[in-house]
Coordinates of C-alpha atoms and ligand atoms in Angstrom, one line a residue:
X96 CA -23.4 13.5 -9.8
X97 CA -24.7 14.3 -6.3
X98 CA -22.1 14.8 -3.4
X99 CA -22.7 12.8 -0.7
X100 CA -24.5 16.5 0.9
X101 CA -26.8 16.6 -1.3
X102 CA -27.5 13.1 -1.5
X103 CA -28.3 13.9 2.3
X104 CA -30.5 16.4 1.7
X105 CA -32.5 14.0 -1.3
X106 CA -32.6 11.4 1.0
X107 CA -33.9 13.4 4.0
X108 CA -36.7 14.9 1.7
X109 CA -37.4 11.7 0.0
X110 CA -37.7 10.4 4.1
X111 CA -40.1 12.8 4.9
X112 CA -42.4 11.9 2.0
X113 CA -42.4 8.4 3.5
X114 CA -43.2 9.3 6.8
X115 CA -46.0 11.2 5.3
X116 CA -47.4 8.0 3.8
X117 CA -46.8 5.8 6.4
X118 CA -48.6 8.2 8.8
X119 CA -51.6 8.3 6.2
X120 CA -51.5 5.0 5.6
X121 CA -52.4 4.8 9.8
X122 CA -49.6 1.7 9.5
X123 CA -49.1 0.1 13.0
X124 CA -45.7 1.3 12.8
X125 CA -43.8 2.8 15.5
X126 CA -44.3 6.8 14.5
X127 CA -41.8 9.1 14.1
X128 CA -41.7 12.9 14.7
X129 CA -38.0 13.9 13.0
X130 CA -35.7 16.3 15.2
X131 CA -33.1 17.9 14.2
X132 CA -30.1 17.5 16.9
X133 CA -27.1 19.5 18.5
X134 CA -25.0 17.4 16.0
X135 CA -25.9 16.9 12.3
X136 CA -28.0 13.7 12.3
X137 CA -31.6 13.1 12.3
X138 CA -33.7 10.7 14.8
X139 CA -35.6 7.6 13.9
X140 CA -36.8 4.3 15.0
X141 CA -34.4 2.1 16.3
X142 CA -31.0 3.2 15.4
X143 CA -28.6 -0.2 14.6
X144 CA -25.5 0.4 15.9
X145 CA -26.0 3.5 18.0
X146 CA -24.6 3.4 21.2
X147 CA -27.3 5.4 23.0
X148 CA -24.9 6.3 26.1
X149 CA -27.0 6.3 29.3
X150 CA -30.3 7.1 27.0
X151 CA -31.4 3.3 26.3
X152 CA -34.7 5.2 25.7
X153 CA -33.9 6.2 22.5
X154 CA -32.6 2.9 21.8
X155 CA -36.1 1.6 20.1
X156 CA -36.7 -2.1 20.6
X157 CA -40.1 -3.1 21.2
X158 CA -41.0 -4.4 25.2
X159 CA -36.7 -4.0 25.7
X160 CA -36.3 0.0 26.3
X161 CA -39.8 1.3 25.4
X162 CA -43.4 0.0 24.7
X163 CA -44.5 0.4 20.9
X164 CA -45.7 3.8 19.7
X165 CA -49.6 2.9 19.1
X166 CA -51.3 4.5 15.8
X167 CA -51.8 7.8 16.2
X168 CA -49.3 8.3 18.8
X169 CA -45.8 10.1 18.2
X170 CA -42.6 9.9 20.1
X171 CA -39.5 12.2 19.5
X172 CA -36.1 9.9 19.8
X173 CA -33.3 12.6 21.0
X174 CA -30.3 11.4 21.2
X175 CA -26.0 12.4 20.8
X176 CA -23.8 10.7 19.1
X177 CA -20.3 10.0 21.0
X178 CA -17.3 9.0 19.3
X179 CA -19.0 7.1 16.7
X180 CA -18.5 7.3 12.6
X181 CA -19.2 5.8 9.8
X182 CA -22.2 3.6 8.3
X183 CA -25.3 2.4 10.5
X184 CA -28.8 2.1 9.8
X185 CA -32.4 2.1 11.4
X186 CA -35.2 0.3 11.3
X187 CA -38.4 -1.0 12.7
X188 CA -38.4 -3.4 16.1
X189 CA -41.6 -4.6 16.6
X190 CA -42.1 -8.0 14.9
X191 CA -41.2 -8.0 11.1
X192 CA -42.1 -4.5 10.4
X193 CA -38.4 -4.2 9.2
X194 CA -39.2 -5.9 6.4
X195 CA -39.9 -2.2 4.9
X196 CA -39.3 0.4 7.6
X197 CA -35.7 0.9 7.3
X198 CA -32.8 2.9 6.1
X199 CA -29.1 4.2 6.2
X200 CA -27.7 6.0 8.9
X201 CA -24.8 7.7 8.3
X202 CA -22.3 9.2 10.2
X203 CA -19.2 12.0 8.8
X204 CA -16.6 12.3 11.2
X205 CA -16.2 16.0 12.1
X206 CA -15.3 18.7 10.3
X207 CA -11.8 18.4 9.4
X208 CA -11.1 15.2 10.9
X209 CA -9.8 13.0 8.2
X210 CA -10.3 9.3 7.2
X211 CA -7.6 6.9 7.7
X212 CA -7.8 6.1 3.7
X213 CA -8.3 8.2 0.6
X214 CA -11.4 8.9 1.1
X215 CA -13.6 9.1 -2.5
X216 CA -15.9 11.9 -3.2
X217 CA -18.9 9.9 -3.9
X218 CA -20.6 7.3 -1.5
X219 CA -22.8 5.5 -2.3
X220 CA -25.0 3.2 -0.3
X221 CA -26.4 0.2 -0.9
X222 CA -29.5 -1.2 1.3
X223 CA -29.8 -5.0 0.6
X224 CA -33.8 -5.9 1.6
X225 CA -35.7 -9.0 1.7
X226 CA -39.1 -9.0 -0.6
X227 CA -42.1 -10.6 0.2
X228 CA -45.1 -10.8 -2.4
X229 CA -47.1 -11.3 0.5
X230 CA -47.8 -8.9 3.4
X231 CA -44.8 -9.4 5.5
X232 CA -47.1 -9.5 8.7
X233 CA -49.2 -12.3 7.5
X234 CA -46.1 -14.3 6.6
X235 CA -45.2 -14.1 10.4
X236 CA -49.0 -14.2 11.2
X237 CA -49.3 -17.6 9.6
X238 CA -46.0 -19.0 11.2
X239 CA -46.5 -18.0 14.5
X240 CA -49.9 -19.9 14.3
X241 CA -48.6 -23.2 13.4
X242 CA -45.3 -23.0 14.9
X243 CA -43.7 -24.3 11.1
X244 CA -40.8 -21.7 9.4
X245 CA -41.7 -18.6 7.9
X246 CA -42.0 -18.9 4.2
X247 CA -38.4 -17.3 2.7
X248 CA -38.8 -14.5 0.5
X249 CA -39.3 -14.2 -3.1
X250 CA -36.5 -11.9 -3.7
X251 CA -34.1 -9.9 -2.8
X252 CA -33.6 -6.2 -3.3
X253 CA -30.5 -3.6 -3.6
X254 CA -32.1 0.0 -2.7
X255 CA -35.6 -1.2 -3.1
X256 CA -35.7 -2.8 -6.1
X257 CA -35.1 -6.4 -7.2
X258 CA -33.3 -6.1 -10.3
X259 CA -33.5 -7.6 -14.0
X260 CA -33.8 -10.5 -13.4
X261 CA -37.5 -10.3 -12.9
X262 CA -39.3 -8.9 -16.3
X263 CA -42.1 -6.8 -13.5
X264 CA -39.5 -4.6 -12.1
X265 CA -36.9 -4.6 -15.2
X266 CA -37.5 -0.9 -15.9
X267 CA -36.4 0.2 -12.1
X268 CA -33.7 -2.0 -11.6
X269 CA -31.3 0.3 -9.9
X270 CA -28.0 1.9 -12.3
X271 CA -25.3 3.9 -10.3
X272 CA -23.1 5.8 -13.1
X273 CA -19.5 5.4 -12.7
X274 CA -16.6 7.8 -14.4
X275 CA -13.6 5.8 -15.4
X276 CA -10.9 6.1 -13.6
X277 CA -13.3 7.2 -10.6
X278 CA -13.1 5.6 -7.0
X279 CA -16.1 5.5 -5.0
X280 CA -17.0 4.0 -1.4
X281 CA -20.3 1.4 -1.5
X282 CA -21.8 1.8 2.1
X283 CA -23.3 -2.1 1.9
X284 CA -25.8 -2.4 4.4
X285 CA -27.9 -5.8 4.9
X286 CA -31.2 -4.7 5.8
X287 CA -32.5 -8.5 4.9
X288 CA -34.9 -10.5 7.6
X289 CA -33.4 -13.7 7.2
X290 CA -30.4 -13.9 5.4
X291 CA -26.6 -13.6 5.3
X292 CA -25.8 -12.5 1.7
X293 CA -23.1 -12.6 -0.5
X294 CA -22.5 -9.9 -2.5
X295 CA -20.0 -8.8 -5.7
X296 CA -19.6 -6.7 -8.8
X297 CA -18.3 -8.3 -12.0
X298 CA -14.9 -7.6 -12.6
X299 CA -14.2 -5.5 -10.0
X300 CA -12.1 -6.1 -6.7
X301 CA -13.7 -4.0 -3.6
X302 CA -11.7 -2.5 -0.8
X303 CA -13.1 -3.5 2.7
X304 CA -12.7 -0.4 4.8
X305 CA -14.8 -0.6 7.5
X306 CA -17.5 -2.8 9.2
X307 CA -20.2 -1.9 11.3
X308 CA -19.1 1.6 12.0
X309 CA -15.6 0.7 12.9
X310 CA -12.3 1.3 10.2
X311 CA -10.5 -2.1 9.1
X312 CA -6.9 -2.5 7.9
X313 CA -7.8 -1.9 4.2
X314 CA -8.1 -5.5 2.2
X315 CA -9.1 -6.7 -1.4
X316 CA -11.9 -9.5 -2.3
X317 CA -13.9 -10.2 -5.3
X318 CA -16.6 -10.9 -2.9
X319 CA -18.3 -9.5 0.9
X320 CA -20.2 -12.2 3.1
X321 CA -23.0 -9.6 4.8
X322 CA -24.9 -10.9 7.6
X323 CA -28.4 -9.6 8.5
X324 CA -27.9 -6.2 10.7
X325 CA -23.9 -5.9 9.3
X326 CA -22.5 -3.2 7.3
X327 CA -19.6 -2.7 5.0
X328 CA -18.0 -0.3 3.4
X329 CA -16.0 -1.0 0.1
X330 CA -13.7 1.4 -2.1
X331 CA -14.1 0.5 -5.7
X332 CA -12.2 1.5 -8.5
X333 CA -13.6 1.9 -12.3
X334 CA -10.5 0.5 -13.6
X335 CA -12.2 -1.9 -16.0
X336 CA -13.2 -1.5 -19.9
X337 CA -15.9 0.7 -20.2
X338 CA -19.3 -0.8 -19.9
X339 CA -21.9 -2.3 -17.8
X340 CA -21.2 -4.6 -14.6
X341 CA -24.0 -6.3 -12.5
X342 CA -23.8 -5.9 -8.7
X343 CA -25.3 -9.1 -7.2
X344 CA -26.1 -10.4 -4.0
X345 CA -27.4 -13.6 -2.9
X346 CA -28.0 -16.5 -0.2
X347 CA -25.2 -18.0 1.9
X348 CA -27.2 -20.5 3.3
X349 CA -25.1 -22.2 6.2
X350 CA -28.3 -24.0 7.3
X351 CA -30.1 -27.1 6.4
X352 CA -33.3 -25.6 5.4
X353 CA -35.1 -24.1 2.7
X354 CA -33.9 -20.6 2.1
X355 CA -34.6 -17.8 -0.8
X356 CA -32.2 -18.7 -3.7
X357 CA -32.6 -15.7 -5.8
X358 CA -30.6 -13.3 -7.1
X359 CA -31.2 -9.5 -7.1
X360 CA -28.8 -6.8 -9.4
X361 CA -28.1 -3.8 -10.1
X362 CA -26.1 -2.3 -12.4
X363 CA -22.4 -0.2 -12.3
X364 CA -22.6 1.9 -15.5
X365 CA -19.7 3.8 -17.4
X366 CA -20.5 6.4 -18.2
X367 CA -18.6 6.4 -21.7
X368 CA -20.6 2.2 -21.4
X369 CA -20.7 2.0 -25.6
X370 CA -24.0 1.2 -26.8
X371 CA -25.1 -1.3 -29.7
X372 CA -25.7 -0.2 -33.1
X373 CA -27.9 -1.2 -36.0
X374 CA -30.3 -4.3 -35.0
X375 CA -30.8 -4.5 -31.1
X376 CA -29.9 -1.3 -31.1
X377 CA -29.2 0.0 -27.4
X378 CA -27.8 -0.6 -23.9
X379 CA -24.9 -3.5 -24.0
X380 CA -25.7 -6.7 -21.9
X381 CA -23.9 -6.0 -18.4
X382 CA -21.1 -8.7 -17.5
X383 CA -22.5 -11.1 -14.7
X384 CA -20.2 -11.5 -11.4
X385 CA -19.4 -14.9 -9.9
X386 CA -20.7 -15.9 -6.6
X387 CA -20.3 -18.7 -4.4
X388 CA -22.2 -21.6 -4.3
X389 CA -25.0 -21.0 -1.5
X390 CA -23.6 -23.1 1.1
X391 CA -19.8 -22.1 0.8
X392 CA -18.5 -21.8 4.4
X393 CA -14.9 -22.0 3.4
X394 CA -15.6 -18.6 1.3
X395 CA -17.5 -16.7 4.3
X396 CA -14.9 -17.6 6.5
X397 CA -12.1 -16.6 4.8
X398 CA -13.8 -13.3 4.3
X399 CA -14.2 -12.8 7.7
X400 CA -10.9 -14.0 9.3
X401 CA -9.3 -11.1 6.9
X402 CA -11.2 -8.6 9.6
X403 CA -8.7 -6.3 11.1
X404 CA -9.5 -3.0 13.4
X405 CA -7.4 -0.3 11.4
X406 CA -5.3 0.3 14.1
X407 CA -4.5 -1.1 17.9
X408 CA -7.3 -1.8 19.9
X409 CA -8.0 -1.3 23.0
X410 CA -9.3 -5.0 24.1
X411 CA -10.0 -5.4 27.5
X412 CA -7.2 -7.8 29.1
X413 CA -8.6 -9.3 32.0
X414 CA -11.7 -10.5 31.6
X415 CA -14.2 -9.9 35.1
X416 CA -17.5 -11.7 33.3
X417 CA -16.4 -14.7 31.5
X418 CA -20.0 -16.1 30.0
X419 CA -20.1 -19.1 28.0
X420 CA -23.6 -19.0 25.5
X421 CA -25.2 -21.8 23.3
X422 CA -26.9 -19.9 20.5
X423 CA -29.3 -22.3 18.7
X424 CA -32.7 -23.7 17.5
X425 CA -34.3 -26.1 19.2
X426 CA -38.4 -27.3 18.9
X427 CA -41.2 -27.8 21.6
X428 CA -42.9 -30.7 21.9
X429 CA -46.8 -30.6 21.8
X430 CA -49.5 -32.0 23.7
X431 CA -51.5 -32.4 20.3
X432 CA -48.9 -33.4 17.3
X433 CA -49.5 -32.6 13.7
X434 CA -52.6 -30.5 14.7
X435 CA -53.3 -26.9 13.2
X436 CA -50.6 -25.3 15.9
X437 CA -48.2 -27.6 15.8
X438 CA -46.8 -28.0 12.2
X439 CA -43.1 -27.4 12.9
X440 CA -40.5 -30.8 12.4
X441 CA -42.5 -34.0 13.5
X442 CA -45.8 -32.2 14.9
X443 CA -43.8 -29.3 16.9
X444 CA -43.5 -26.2 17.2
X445 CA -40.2 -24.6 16.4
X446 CA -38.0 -22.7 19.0
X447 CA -34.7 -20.8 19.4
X448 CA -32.8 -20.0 22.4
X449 CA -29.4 -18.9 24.6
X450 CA -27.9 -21.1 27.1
X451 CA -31.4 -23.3 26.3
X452 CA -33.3 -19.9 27.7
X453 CA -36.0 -19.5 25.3
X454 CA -36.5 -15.4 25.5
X455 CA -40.3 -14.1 25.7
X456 CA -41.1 -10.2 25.2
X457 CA -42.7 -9.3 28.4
X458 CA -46.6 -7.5 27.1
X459 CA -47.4 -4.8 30.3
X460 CA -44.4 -3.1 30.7
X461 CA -40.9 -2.7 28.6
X462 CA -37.5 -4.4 30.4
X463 CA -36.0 -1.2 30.7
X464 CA -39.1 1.0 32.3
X465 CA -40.3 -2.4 35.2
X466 CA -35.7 -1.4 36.0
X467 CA -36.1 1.4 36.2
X468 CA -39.6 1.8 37.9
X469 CA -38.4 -1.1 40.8
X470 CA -41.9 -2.6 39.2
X471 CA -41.4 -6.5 39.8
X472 CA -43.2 -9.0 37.7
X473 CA -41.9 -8.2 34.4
X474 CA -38.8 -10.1 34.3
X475 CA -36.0 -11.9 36.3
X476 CA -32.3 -11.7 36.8
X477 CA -31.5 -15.1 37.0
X478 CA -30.0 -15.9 32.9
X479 CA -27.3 -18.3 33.2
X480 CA -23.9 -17.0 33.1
X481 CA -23.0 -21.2 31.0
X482 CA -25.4 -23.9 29.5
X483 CA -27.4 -25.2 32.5
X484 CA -26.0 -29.0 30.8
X485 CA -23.0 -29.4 29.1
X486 CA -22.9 -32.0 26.1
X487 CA -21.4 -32.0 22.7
X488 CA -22.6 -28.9 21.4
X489 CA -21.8 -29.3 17.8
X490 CA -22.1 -33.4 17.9
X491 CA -25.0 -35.6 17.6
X492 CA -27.4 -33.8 20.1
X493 CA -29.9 -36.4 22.4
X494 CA -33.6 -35.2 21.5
X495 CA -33.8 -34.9 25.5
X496 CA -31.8 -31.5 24.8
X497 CA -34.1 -30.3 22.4
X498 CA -37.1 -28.4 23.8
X499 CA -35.9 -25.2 25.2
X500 CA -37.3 -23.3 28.0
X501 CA -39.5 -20.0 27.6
X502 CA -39.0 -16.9 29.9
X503 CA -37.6 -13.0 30.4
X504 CA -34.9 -13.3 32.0
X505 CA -31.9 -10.8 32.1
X506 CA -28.0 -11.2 33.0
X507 CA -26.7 -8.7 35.3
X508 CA -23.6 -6.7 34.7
X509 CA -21.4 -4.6 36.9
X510 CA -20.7 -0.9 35.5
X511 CA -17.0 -1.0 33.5
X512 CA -16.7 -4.7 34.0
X513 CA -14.9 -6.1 31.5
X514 CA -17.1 -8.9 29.7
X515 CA -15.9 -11.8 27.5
X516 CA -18.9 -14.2 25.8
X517 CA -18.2 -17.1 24.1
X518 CA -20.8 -17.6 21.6
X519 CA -21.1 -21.4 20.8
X520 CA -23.1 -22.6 17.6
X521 CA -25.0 -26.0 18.7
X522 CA -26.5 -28.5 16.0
X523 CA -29.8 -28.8 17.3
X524 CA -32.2 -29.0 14.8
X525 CA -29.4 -27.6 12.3
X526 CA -26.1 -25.8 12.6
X527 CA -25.9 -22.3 11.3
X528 CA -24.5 -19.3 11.0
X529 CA -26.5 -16.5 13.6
X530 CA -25.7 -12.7 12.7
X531 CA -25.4 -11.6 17.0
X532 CA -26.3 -7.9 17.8
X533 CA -25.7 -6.8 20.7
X534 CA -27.3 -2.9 21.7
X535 CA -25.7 -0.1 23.5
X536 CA -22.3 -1.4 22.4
X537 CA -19.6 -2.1 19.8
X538 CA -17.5 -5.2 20.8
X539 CA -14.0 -7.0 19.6
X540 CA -14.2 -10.0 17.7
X541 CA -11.5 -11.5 19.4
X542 CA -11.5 -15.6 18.3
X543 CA -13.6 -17.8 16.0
X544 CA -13.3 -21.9 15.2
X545 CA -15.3 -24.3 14.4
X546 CA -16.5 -27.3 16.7
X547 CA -16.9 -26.7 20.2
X548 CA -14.9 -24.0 22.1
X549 CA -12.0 -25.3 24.1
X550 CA -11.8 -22.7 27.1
X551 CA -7.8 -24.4 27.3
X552 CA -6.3 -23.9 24.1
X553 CA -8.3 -21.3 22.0
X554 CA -8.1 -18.5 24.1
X555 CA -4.3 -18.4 23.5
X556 CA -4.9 -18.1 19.9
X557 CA -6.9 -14.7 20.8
X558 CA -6.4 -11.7 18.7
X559 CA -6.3 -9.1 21.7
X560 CA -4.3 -6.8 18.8
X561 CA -6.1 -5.9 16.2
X562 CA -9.6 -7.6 16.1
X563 CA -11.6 -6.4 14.2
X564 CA -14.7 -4.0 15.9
X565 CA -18.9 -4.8 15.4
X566 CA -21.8 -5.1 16.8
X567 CA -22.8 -8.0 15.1
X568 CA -21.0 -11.1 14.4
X569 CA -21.6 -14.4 13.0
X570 CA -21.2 -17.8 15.2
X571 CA -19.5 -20.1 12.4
X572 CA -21.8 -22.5 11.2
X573 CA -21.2 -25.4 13.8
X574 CA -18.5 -23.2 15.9
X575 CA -18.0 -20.6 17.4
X576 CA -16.9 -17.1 17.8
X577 CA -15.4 -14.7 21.6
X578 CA -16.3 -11.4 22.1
X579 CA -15.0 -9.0 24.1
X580 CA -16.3 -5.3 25.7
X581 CA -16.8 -3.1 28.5
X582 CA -20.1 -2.6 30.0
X583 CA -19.4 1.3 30.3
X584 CA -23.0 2.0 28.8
X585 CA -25.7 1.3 31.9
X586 CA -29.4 0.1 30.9
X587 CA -31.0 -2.9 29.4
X588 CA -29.6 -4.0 26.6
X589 CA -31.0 -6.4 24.0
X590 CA -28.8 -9.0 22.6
X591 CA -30.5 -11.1 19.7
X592 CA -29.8 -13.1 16.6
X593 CA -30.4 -10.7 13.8
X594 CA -32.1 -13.1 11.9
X595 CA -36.3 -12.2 12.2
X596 CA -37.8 -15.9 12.5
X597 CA -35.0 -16.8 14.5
X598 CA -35.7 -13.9 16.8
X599 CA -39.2 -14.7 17.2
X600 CA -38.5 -18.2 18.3
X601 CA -36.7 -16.9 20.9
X602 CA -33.0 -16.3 20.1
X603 CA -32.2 -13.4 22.5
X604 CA -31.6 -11.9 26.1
X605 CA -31.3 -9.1 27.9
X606 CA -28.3 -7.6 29.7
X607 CA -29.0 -4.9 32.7
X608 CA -26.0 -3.4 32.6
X609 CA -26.1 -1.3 36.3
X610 CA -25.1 2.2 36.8
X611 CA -22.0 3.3 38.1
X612 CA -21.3 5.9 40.3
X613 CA -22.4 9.5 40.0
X614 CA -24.8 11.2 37.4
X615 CA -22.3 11.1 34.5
X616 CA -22.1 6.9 34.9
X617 CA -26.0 6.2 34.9
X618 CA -28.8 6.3 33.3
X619 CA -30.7 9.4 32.3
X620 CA -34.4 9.9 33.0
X621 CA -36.4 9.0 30.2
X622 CA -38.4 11.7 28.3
X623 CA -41.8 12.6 29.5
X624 CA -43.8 11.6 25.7
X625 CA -41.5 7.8 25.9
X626 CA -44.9 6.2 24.9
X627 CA -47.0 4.3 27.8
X628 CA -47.7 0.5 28.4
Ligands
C2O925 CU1 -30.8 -4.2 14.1 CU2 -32.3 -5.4 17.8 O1 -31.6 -4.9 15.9

């Protein structure tokens, strides 16, 4: 068995290999030059999760905090971890590039500073990925050209492989041994594009511990609801009859709209699993897991209303930034209809936006270097704080409200305000369930519901005790959910759905978050190789 230590050190080799290739391969990736740190952790891309105090330039996100890294370029990400633990992950942010430069990012608390459970001797993690059989850039190629939705994937992975299911890959489907009796911890991380995931091993209850790099109170399921960008961390126990159990994941689809309904596995194996004698001699079938029908809202929700933080939090109480945001699709209307551009829902194209904001990446400079340069021209300051209409969000929409409109604009925030957002689903063109990450910060779930938010009697219902901490969280399908944070991290600061079509239509914004007083409250200077526009 490998310790988690050694599965470090197997994983950092096995990283370096990959860097090697992708560098050979001359990919238009983002490059990478790895660095070793004053604390224990190695730099990549875009780190998901990482706070990046007052060094958004190590933050990653294409045209946000830094232009790309060109081919042939390099550029070293240095950065210190503060107060954070647990599992995280990086990844690629230019376009869909995601789609297979990611991985785990995992964080020990110090030396000697325990866990707030039993903590088991083996993790394990467990990178759920979206499969294309198709280059991933021509699938985004082809949509962006005719303004219809990306094709869905043709499978799903765990670790990088599909599963048994499909007779190519059968041979590599992924086995973890198990010893019985034996607790380990599954770090669950959704790496997907497009797709909130269910996921479950047969016969076996897992132990929700943490999400997104924050402890939970400790509860039991038979099955996690993952959204793209989440992670969570289970305890499982092999307390069943030796054998072999599939892990599964697949779609929850909240959406009207086609989606990838496969099913990728892997397998939990005892490792006293008896084996078949005489004819068919060999490996015993593994037991297959229930999952919830595709579309099962009531399930996801449950899951998520069982979200605790492990202990009290420390909520903000007054709120100095209330901000009210429609998160939602919506389509633009075309000059031309039906014609090669416009193949989206009755000859448009489609579109996503906040508070009907339609976000564009600005192209000659990044968000963060035209701030911090005073260069004008780049983008403006003028998001709305509420919808610029109100209507029945979640009701039967008038096409008028459709079409969305496109720019780069940012919200200003004061340094330590204390910001709530309201998050409001709308059922423009569908409603659905949109995985919001928000950079530079971990924030309190603090409400959910479904329907439209009623700023009188919901926020009384607030959890300001115990919600449970992420930095991304799904709007309910047709509702919505409140955050809560303090803007004590200065810089621009992407917020976006984590979903990769929806992102590209638009479904993001930009919060400048200004510096406070002093060296110690604003942003650093950024490093002299941060690669140029
Ligand atoms: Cu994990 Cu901006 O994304």
């Amino acid at each position: 068995m490998e310790s988690p230590r050694q599965f470090s050190l197997v994983s950092f080799i096995a990283l370096l290999a990959y860097f090697a290739f992708l560098a050979s391969a001359e990919l238009h990736v983002r490059e990478f030059v790895v660095s070793w740190l004053i604390s224990y952790v190695i730099a990549f891309l875009f780190r998901h999760g990482i706070r990046q105090l007052r060094n958004p330039w190590a933050d990653g996100p294409e045209y946000i905090t830094q232009c790309p890294i060109r081919p042939g370029q390099s550029y070293t990400y240095r950065f210190t971890i503060e107060d954070q633990e647990g599992t995280l992950w990086w990844h690629a942010h230019s376009r869909w590039l995601r789609a297979t430069v990611y991985g785990a990012l995992i964080i020990y608390p110090r030396l000697g500073s325990p866990y707030p459970f039993s903590m088991p001797k083996r993790d394990i993690p467990i990178l759920l990925g979206e499969w294309w059989d198709r280059n991933p850039m021509d699938v985004l190629r082809l949509a962006q050209f005719t303004g219809a939705a990306a094709n869905v994937s043709d499978a799903y992975t765990i670790n990088g492989q599909p599963g048994d299911l499909y007779r190519c890959s059968r041979a590599e489907t992924v086995r973890f041994p198990i010893f019985p009796g034996e607790t380990v911890q599954l770090r669950v991380i959704n790496a997907g594009l497009n797709q909130e995931l269910f996921f479950s091993v047969a016969n076996h209850q897992l132990t929700v511990v943490e999400t997104d790099s924050a402890y939970t109170k400790p509860f039991t399921t038979s099955v996690i609801m993952i959204g793209p960008g989440q992670t969570t961390n289970v305890l499982l126990t092999a307390n069943q009859r030796p054998g072999r159990y599939y892990m599964a994941a697949r779609a929850y689809n909240s959406a009207n709209a086609p989606f990838d309904n496969t099913t990728t596995t892997a397998i939990l194996e005892y490792v006293n699993a008896p084996t078949r004698r005489g004819r068919g001699r060999g490996q015993i079938v593994p037991v297959f897991p229930v999952l919830p029908g595709f579309n099962d809202t009531a399930t996801a929700t449950a899951f998520t209303n069982r979200l605790r933080y492990w202990k009290r939090a420390r909520v903000p109480l007054q709120v100095d930034q209330n901000l009210f945001f429609t998160v939602g699709l919506g389509l633009t209307n075309c000059s031309n209809p039906n014609s090669p551009r416009c193949q989206g829902p009755n000859g448009t194209r489609f579109a996503a936006s906040i508070n009907n904001q339609s976000f564009v990446l600005p192209r000659r400079n990044s968000i963060m270097q035209a701030y911090y340069q005073g260069m004008p021209g780049i983008f403006t300051t003028d998001f709305p704080p509420v919808p610029p209409v109100q209507f029945d969000y979640t009701g039967n929409v008038s096409r008028g409200l459709w079409q969305p409109v496109k720019g780069t604009k940012a919200y200003k925030l004061k340094y330590r305000a204390n910001v709530q957002i309201v998050l409001q689903d709308t059922s423009i063109v569908t409603t659905e369930n949109h995985p919001m990450h928000l950079h530079g910060y971990q924030f309190y779930v603090v409400g959910s519901g479904f329907g439209n938010f009623n700023p009188r009697t919901d926020p009384a219902r607030f959890n300001l005790y115990d919600p449970p901490e992420r930095n991304t969280v799904g709007t309910p399908p047709g509702g919505w959910v409140a955050i809560r944070f303090v803007a004590d991290n200065p810089g621009a600061w992407f917020m976006h759905c984590h979903i990769d079509s929806h992102l590209g239509w638009g479904l993001a914004m930009v919060f400048l978050v200004e510096n406070g007083r002093g060296q110690l409250q604003s942003v650093q200077a950024p490093p002299l190789d941060l690669p140029r526009c």
